[in-house]
PDB file of C-alpha atoms and ligand atoms in Angstrom:
ATOM      1  CA  MET A  29       0.000   0.000   0.000  1.00  0.00           C
ATOM      2  CA  VAL A  30       1.297   3.468  -0.895  1.00  0.00           C
ATOM      3  CA  ILE A  31       0.393   6.231   1.565  1.00  0.00           C
ATOM      4  CA  ALA A  32       0.794   9.801   0.291  1.00  0.00           C
ATOM      5  CA  VAL A  33       1.025  12.510   2.954  1.00  0.00           C
ATOM      6  CA  ASP A  34       1.110  16.121   1.726  1.00  0.00           C
ATOM      7  CA  GLY A  35       0.758  19.482   3.383  1.00  0.00           C
ATOM      8  CA  PRO A  36       2.504  22.717   4.357  1.00  0.00           C
ATOM      9  CA  ALA A  37       5.467  23.161   6.707  1.00  0.00           C
ATOM     10  CA  ALA A  38       4.924  22.291  10.377  1.00  0.00           C
ATOM     11  CA  SER A  39       1.462  20.832   9.761  1.00  0.00           C
ATOM     12  CA  GLY A  40       2.506  17.603  11.483  1.00  0.00           C
ATOM     13  CA  LYS A  41       2.747  15.640   8.218  1.00  0.00           C
ATOM     14  CA  GLY A  42       6.325  14.445   8.833  1.00  0.00           C
ATOM     15  CA  THR A  43       5.577  13.010  12.266  1.00  0.00           C
ATOM     16  CA  ILE A  44       2.333  11.475  11.026  1.00  0.00           C
ATOM     17  CA  ALA A  45       4.077   9.914   8.009  1.00  0.00           C
ATOM     18  CA  ALA A  46       6.877   8.451  10.165  1.00  0.00           C
ATOM     19  CA  ARG A  47       4.375   6.943  12.601  1.00  0.00           C
ATOM     20  CA  LEU A  48       2.188   5.532   9.839  1.00  0.00           C
ATOM     21  CA  ALA A  49       5.300   3.914   8.341  1.00  0.00           C
ATOM     22  CA  ARG A  50       6.150   2.283  11.686  1.00  0.00           C
ATOM     23  CA  THR A  51       2.575   1.164  12.250  1.00  0.00           C
ATOM     24  CA  TYR A  52       2.221  -0.493   8.840  1.00  0.00           C
ATOM     25  CA  GLY A  53       5.836  -1.676   8.574  1.00  0.00           C
ATOM     26  CA  LEU A  54       6.483   0.397   5.440  1.00  0.00           C
ATOM     27  CA  PRO A  55       9.600   2.303   4.332  1.00  0.00           C
ATOM     28  CA  HIS A  56       9.278   6.091   4.643  1.00  0.00           C
ATOM     29  CA  LEU A  57      10.683   8.883   2.469  1.00  0.00           C
ATOM     30  CA  ASP A  58      10.606  12.492   3.648  1.00  0.00           C
ATOM     31  CA  THR A  59      10.834  14.076   0.189  1.00  0.00           C
ATOM     32  CA  GLY A  60      11.500  17.546   1.640  1.00  0.00           C
ATOM     33  CA  LEU A  61      14.977  16.284   2.503  1.00  0.00           C
ATOM     34  CA  LEU A  62      15.748  15.865  -1.208  1.00  0.00           C
ATOM     35  CA  TYR A  63      14.947  19.513  -1.951  1.00  0.00           C
ATOM     36  CA  ARG A  64      16.779  20.626   1.192  1.00  0.00           C
ATOM     37  CA  ALA A  65      19.887  18.689   0.118  1.00  0.00           C
ATOM     38  CA  VAL A  66      19.761  20.256  -3.352  1.00  0.00           C
ATOM     39  CA  GLY A  67      19.386  23.785  -1.939  1.00  0.00           C
ATOM     40  CA  LEU A  68      22.273  23.324   0.483  1.00  0.00           C
ATOM     41  CA  LYS A  69      24.492  21.781  -2.203  1.00  0.00           C
ATOM     42  CA  VAL A  70      24.033  24.877  -4.387  1.00  0.00           C
ATOM     43  CA  LEU A  71      24.976  27.132  -1.457  1.00  0.00           C
ATOM     44  CA  GLN A  72      27.929  24.971  -0.427  1.00  0.00           C
ATOM     45  CA  ASP A  73      29.269  25.034  -3.973  1.00  0.00           C
ATOM     46  CA  GLY A  74      29.149  28.827  -3.818  1.00  0.00           C
ATOM     47  CA  GLY A  75      26.314  29.016  -6.346  1.00  0.00           C
ATOM     48  CA  SER A  76      23.192  31.154  -6.352  1.00  0.00           C
ATOM     49  CA  LEU A  77      19.683  29.909  -5.600  1.00  0.00           C
ATOM     50  CA  ASP A  78      18.571  32.019  -8.573  1.00  0.00           C
ATOM     51  CA  ASP A  79      20.586  29.798 -10.901  1.00  0.00           C
ATOM     52  CA  GLU A  80      18.235  27.100 -12.235  1.00  0.00           C
ATOM     53  CA  SER A  81      20.924  25.194 -14.107  1.00  0.00           C
ATOM     54  CA  ALA A  82      23.202  24.978 -11.040  1.00  0.00           C
ATOM     55  CA  ALA A  83      20.255  23.700  -8.993  1.00  0.00           C
ATOM     56  CA  THR A  84      19.275  21.194 -11.683  1.00  0.00           C
ATOM     57  CA  GLU A  85      22.838  19.917 -11.850  1.00  0.00           C
ATOM     58  CA  ALA A  86      22.889  19.527  -8.047  1.00  0.00           C
ATOM     59  CA  ALA A  87      19.609  17.581  -8.212  1.00  0.00           C
ATOM     60  CA  ARG A  88      20.901  15.271 -10.960  1.00  0.00           C
ATOM     61  CA  GLY A  89      24.018  14.472  -8.938  1.00  0.00           C
ATOM     62  CA  LEU A  90      22.233  14.068  -5.613  1.00  0.00           C
ATOM     63  CA  ASP A  91      23.314  11.187  -3.388  1.00  0.00           C
ATOM     64  CA  ALA A  92      20.113  10.464  -1.502  1.00  0.00           C
ATOM     65  CA  THR A  93      21.629   8.104   1.072  1.00  0.00           C
ATOM     66  CA  GLY A  94      21.882   9.143   4.717  1.00  0.00           C
ATOM     67  CA  LEU A  95      19.889  12.369   4.312  1.00  0.00           C
ATOM     68  CA  SER A  96      17.777  11.692   7.403  1.00  0.00           C
ATOM     69  CA  ASP A  97      20.941  11.649   9.548  1.00  0.00           C
ATOM     70  CA  ASP A  98      22.223  15.000   8.274  1.00  0.00           C
ATOM     71  CA  ALA A  99      21.426  17.670  10.890  1.00  0.00           C
ATOM     72  CA  ARG A 100      22.313  20.516   8.501  1.00  0.00           C
ATOM     73  CA  LEU A 101      19.212  19.677   6.487  1.00  0.00           C
ATOM     74  CA  THR A 102      16.897  20.499   9.398  1.00  0.00           C
ATOM     75  CA  THR A 103      17.858  24.180   9.577  1.00  0.00           C
ATOM     76  CA  GLY A 104      15.658  27.081   8.518  1.00  0.00           C
ATOM     77  CA  GLU A 105      18.297  28.026   5.963  1.00  0.00           C
ATOM     78  CA  ALA A 106      17.968  24.610   4.304  1.00  0.00           C
ATOM     79  CA  GLY A 107      14.165  24.871   4.307  1.00  0.00           C
ATOM     80  CA  GLU A 108      14.283  28.286   2.684  1.00  0.00           C
ATOM     81  CA  ALA A 109      16.857  27.125   0.098  1.00  0.00           C
ATOM     82  CA  ALA A 110      14.704  24.033  -0.573  1.00  0.00           C
ATOM     83  CA  SER A 111      11.621  26.053  -1.354  1.00  0.00           C
ATOM     84  CA  ARG A 112      13.626  28.276  -3.722  1.00  0.00           C
ATOM     85  CA  VAL A 113      15.058  25.387  -5.792  1.00  0.00           C
ATOM     86  CA  ALA A 114      11.784  23.409  -5.608  1.00  0.00           C
ATOM     87  CA  GLY A 115      10.202  25.872  -8.033  1.00  0.00           C
ATOM     88  CA  TYR A 116      12.521  24.847 -10.874  1.00  0.00           C
ATOM     89  CA  PRO A 117      11.003  22.265 -13.265  1.00  0.00           C
ATOM     90  CA  GLY A 118      14.512  20.869 -13.964  1.00  0.00           C
ATOM     91  CA  VAL A 119      15.040  20.136 -10.263  1.00  0.00           C
ATOM     92  CA  ARG A 120      11.646  18.481  -9.924  1.00  0.00           C
ATOM     93  CA  ALA A 121      12.226  16.364 -13.035  1.00  0.00           C
ATOM     94  CA  ALA A 122      15.634  15.234 -11.738  1.00  0.00           C
ATOM     95  CA  LEU A 123      14.100  14.059  -8.440  1.00  0.00           C
ATOM     96  CA  LEU A 124      10.992  12.443  -9.941  1.00  0.00           C
ATOM     97  CA  GLU A 125      12.353   9.017 -10.833  1.00  0.00           C
ATOM     98  CA  LEU A 126      13.974   8.442  -7.441  1.00  0.00           C
ATOM     99  CA  GLN A 127      10.710   9.248  -5.638  1.00  0.00           C
ATOM    100  CA  GLN A 128       8.577   7.159  -7.990  1.00  0.00           C
ATOM    101  CA  ALA A 129      10.941   4.196  -7.598  1.00  0.00           C
ATOM    102  CA  PHE A 130      10.652   4.531  -3.819  1.00  0.00           C
ATOM    103  CA  ALA A 131       6.854   4.539  -4.072  1.00  0.00           C
ATOM    104  CA  ALA A 132       6.888   1.493  -6.377  1.00  0.00           C
ATOM    105  CA  GLN A 133       8.633  -0.823  -3.900  1.00  0.00           C
ATOM    106  CA  ALA A 134       6.946  -4.177  -3.426  1.00  0.00           C
ATOM    107  CA  GLY A 135       4.705  -3.926  -0.376  1.00  0.00           C
ATOM    108  CA  GLY A 136       4.388  -0.170  -0.667  1.00  0.00           C
ATOM    109  CA  ALA A 137       5.778   2.902   1.064  1.00  0.00           C
ATOM    110  CA  VAL A 138       4.902   6.124   2.856  1.00  0.00           C
ATOM    111  CA  LEU A 139       6.056   9.370   1.239  1.00  0.00           C
ATOM    112  CA  ASP A 140       5.511  12.860   2.584  1.00  0.00           C
ATOM    113  CA  GLY A 141       5.908  16.161   0.778  1.00  0.00           C
ATOM    114  CA  ARG A 142       3.891  18.635  -1.263  1.00  0.00           C
ATOM    115  CA  ASP A 143       3.107  16.791  -4.515  1.00  0.00           C
ATOM    116  CA  ILE A 144       3.009  13.116  -3.553  1.00  0.00           C
ATOM    117  CA  GLY A 145      -0.724  12.641  -4.099  1.00  0.00           C
ATOM    118  CA  THR A 146      -0.813  14.808  -7.225  1.00  0.00           C
ATOM    119  CA  VAL A 147       2.418  14.043  -9.135  1.00  0.00           C
ATOM    120  CA  ILE A 148       4.628  11.376  -7.543  1.00  0.00           C
ATOM    121  CA  ALA A 149       2.005   8.759  -6.669  1.00  0.00           C
ATOM    122  CA  PRO A 150      -1.328   9.872  -8.156  1.00  0.00           C
ATOM    123  CA  ASP A 151      -2.667   6.292  -7.892  1.00  0.00           C
ATOM    124  CA  ALA A 152      -1.877   5.925  -4.180  1.00  0.00           C
ATOM    125  CA  PRO A 153      -4.880   4.321  -2.458  1.00  0.00           C
ATOM    126  CA  ALA A 154      -4.400   6.375   0.726  1.00  0.00           C
ATOM    127  CA  LYS A 155      -3.875  10.133   0.467  1.00  0.00           C
ATOM    128  CA  LEU A 156      -3.849  12.661   3.268  1.00  0.00           C
ATOM    129  CA  PHE A 157      -3.504  16.412   3.085  1.00  0.00           C
ATOM    130  CA  VAL A 158      -2.421  17.559   6.535  1.00  0.00           C
ATOM    131  CA  THR A 159      -2.801  21.204   7.435  1.00  0.00           C
ATOM    132  CA  ALA A 160      -3.223  23.692  10.316  1.00  0.00           C
ATOM    133  CA  THR A 161      -3.510  27.472  10.508  1.00  0.00           C
ATOM    134  CA  PRO A 162      -0.288  29.401   9.801  1.00  0.00           C
ATOM    135  CA  GLU A 163      -0.342  30.767  13.375  1.00  0.00           C
ATOM    136  CA  VAL A 164      -0.461  27.298  14.936  1.00  0.00           C
ATOM    137  CA  ARG A 165       2.214  25.975  12.567  1.00  0.00           C
ATOM    138  CA  ALA A 166       4.488  28.939  13.288  1.00  0.00           C
ATOM    139  CA  THR A 167       4.059  28.424  17.041  1.00  0.00           C
ATOM    140  CA  ARG A 168       4.929  24.719  16.750  1.00  0.00           C
ATOM    141  CA  ARG A 169       8.047  25.393  14.705  1.00  0.00           C
ATOM    142  CA  TRP A 170       9.058  28.258  17.014  1.00  0.00           C
ATOM    143  CA  LYS A 171       8.800  25.979  20.084  1.00  0.00           C
ATOM    144  CA  GLN A 172      10.938  23.331  18.364  1.00  0.00           C
ATOM    145  CA  LEU A 173      13.618  25.849  17.445  1.00  0.00           C
ATOM    146  CA  THR A 174      13.735  27.642  20.792  1.00  0.00           C
ATOM    147  CA  ALA A 175      13.992  24.254  22.554  1.00  0.00           C
ATOM    148  CA  ARG A 176      17.105  23.689  20.466  1.00  0.00           C
ATOM    149  CA  GLY A 177      18.521  27.034  21.587  1.00  0.00           C
ATOM    150  CA  ILE A 178      17.866  28.780  18.261  1.00  0.00           C
ATOM    151  CA  GLU A 179      16.703  32.358  18.739  1.00  0.00           C
ATOM    152  CA  ILE A 180      13.930  33.593  16.477  1.00  0.00           C
ATOM    153  CA  SER A 181      10.833  35.691  17.170  1.00  0.00           C
ATOM    154  CA  LEU A 182       7.385  34.234  16.682  1.00  0.00           C
ATOM    155  CA  GLU A 183       6.614  37.064  14.231  1.00  0.00           C
ATOM    156  CA  ALA A 184       9.632  36.191  12.095  1.00  0.00           C
ATOM    157  CA  MET A 185       8.648  32.511  12.207  1.00  0.00           C
ATOM    158  CA  LEU A 186       5.109  33.315  11.034  1.00  0.00           C
ATOM    159  CA  ALA A 187       6.427  35.485   8.206  1.00  0.00           C
ATOM    160  CA  ASP A 188       8.760  32.658   7.221  1.00  0.00           C
ATOM    161  CA  ILE A 189       5.938  30.095   7.161  1.00  0.00           C
ATOM    162  CA  GLN A 190       3.675  32.397   5.144  1.00  0.00           C
ATOM    163  CA  ARG A 191       6.399  33.170   2.611  1.00  0.00           C
ATOM    164  CA  ARG A 192       7.059  29.456   2.181  1.00  0.00           C
ATOM    165  CA  ASP A 193       3.330  28.635   1.834  1.00  0.00           C
ATOM    166  CA  ASP A 194       2.902  31.344  -0.804  1.00  0.00           C
ATOM    167  CA  ARG A 195       5.925  30.176  -2.772  1.00  0.00           C
ATOM    168  CA  ASP A 196       4.985  26.470  -2.578  1.00  0.00           C
ATOM    169  CA  ALA A 197       1.332  27.022  -3.466  1.00  0.00           C
ATOM    170  CA  GLY A 198       1.970  29.706  -6.084  1.00  0.00           C
ATOM    171  CA  ARG A 199       4.638  28.078  -8.240  1.00  0.00           C
ATOM    172  CA  GLY A 200       3.870  26.756 -11.712  1.00  0.00           C
ATOM    173  CA  ALA A 201       5.698  23.423 -11.316  1.00  0.00           C
ATOM    174  CA  ALA A 202       3.837  20.912  -9.130  1.00  0.00           C
ATOM    175  CA  PRO A 203       2.346  23.492  -6.745  1.00  0.00           C
ATOM    176  CA  MET A 204       1.299  22.415  -3.274  1.00  0.00           C
ATOM    177  CA  VAL A 205      -2.371  21.554  -3.625  1.00  0.00           C
ATOM    178  CA  GLN A 206      -4.695  19.003  -2.091  1.00  0.00           C
ATOM    179  CA  ALA A 207      -5.303  16.111  -4.500  1.00  0.00           C
ATOM    180  CA  GLU A 208      -8.969  15.720  -5.393  1.00  0.00           C
ATOM    181  CA  ASP A 209      -9.111  12.312  -3.743  1.00  0.00           C
ATOM    182  CA  ALA A 210      -7.023  13.237  -0.663  1.00  0.00           C
ATOM    183  CA  VAL A 211      -8.646  13.436   2.754  1.00  0.00           C
ATOM    184  CA  LEU A 212      -8.088  16.747   4.556  1.00  0.00           C
ATOM    185  CA  LEU A 213      -6.756  16.455   8.094  1.00  0.00           C
ATOM    186  CA  ASP A 214      -6.736  19.790   9.931  1.00  0.00           C
ATOM    187  CA  THR A 215      -4.500  19.438  12.999  1.00  0.00           C
ATOM    188  CA  THR A 216      -5.021  23.019  14.270  1.00  0.00           C
ATOM    189  CA  ASP A 217      -6.759  21.888  17.465  1.00  0.00           C
ATOM    190  CA  MET A 218      -5.044  18.522  17.787  1.00  0.00           C
ATOM    191  CA  GLY A 219      -2.045  17.243  19.666  1.00  0.00           C
ATOM    192  CA  ILE A 220       0.146  14.701  17.914  1.00  0.00           C
ATOM    193  CA  GLU A 221      -1.665  11.683  19.416  1.00  0.00           C
ATOM    194  CA  ALA A 222      -5.078  12.867  18.248  1.00  0.00           C
ATOM    195  CA  ALA A 223      -3.662  13.785  14.840  1.00  0.00           C
ATOM    196  CA  PHE A 224      -2.055  10.368  14.438  1.00  0.00           C
ATOM    197  CA  ASP A 225      -5.261   8.563  15.481  1.00  0.00           C
ATOM    198  CA  ALA A 226      -7.192  10.574  12.899  1.00  0.00           C
ATOM    199  CA  ALA A 227      -4.578   9.772  10.241  1.00  0.00           C
ATOM    200  CA  ARG A 228      -4.748   6.071  11.026  1.00  0.00           C
ATOM    201  CA  ARG A 229      -8.526   6.093  10.711  1.00  0.00           C
ATOM    202  CA  ILE A 230      -8.190   7.718   7.274  1.00  0.00           C
ATOM    203  CA  VAL A 231      -5.723   5.030   6.183  1.00  0.00           C
ATOM    204  CA  GLU A 232      -7.937   2.252   7.585  1.00  0.00           C
ATOM    205  CA  ALA A 233     -10.906   3.631   5.643  1.00  0.00           C
ATOM    206  CA  ALA A 234      -8.773   3.708   2.471  1.00  0.00           C
ATOM    207  CA  ARG A 235      -7.633   0.109   3.054  1.00  0.00           C
ATOM    208  CA  ALA A 236     -11.220  -1.063   3.501  1.00  0.00           C
ATOM    209  CA  LYS A 237     -12.308   0.808   0.373  1.00  0.00           C
ATOM    210  CA  HIS A 238      -9.544  -0.719  -1.754  1.00  0.00           C
ATOM    211  CA  GLY A 239      -9.676  -4.175  -0.143  1.00  0.00           C
ATOM    212  CA  LEU A 240      -6.079  -3.932   1.125  1.00  0.00           C
TER     213      LEU A 240
HETATM  214  O1  C5P B 315       8.758  19.512   3.996  1.00  0.00           O
HETATM  215  P1  C5P B 315       9.968  20.411   4.065  1.00  0.00           P
HETATM  216  O2  C5P B 315       9.763  21.635   4.913  1.00  0.00           O
HETATM  217  O3  C5P B 315      11.211  19.691   4.435  1.00  0.00           O
HETATM  218  O4  C5P B 315      10.185  20.907   2.556  1.00  0.00           O
HETATM  219  C1  C5P B 315      11.084  21.909   2.241  1.00  0.00           C
HETATM  220  C2  C5P B 315      10.671  22.546   0.913  1.00  0.00           C
HETATM  221  O5  C5P B 315      10.874  21.603  -0.142  1.00  0.00           O
HETATM  222  C3  C5P B 315       9.222  22.944   0.815  1.00  0.00           C
HETATM  223  O6  C5P B 315       8.985  24.260   1.286  1.00  0.00           O
HETATM  224  C4  C5P B 315       8.924  22.817  -0.668  1.00  0.00           C
HETATM  225  O7  C5P B 315       9.249  23.995  -1.358  1.00  0.00           O
HETATM  226  C5  C5P B 315       9.876  21.744  -1.126  1.00  0.00           C
HETATM  227  N1  C5P B 315       9.206  20.462  -1.370  1.00  0.00           N
HETATM  228  C6  C5P B 315       8.538  20.283  -2.552  1.00  0.00           C
HETATM  229  N2  C5P B 315       7.978  19.087  -2.860  1.00  0.00           N
HETATM  230  C7  C5P B 315       8.040  18.065  -2.005  1.00  0.00           C
HETATM  231  C8  C5P B 315       8.684  18.226  -0.760  1.00  0.00           C
HETATM  232  C9  C5P B 315       9.260  19.455  -0.459  1.00  0.00           C
HETATM  233  O8  C5P B 315       8.459  21.210  -3.350  1.00  0.00           O
HETATM  234  N3  C5P B 315       7.495  16.894  -2.344  1.00  0.00           N
END
């Protein structure tokens, strides 16, 4: 079974996807890490995020192993760089095959991102679009960062989240949008346990519907 989990930053989709993967014994790919790695590679090579061909080259040469252990990819700088390079069709094309191969594994997989249900795995039997208000998402991300000793104001965090939402939803190439057959899960008033329970019920309903 392929489970597609999409949604904006700090909606809870990453945690939900990881827990669904554990629950169903499926491999999990956080596709945001791919874009983060490409953005950071461009910066590390001294390139500009405005340079589509440099970003496309970085995406084509990406070594996708060990990304989940790389702490540099979790920074705000990497997230911002990711959303800049993610708008380039060449970057998205270079990362497509890898993601589709991951989704096509025997037994299935869980992938989370922005375009899993629409572009990467449009035939996935279980699709969730996880969201929450920008204010709640900014507060969550702010708490995570301050707990790690990173200083940022809540206002700056909210502006950051809104800029990222606008860029991800407004781009021409694979914009962030809820797939027609995805189930909306609004986690605004939910803790992680309640959100995960709701996600599992959505997946169970999809399994029953598709006889899986
Ligand atoms: O989910 P995460 O915050 O790690 O994603 C970082 C950025 O990568 C997003 O803001 C988005 O621009 C891009 N992205 C994307 N498509 C995906 C996953 C991430 O465009 N499937």
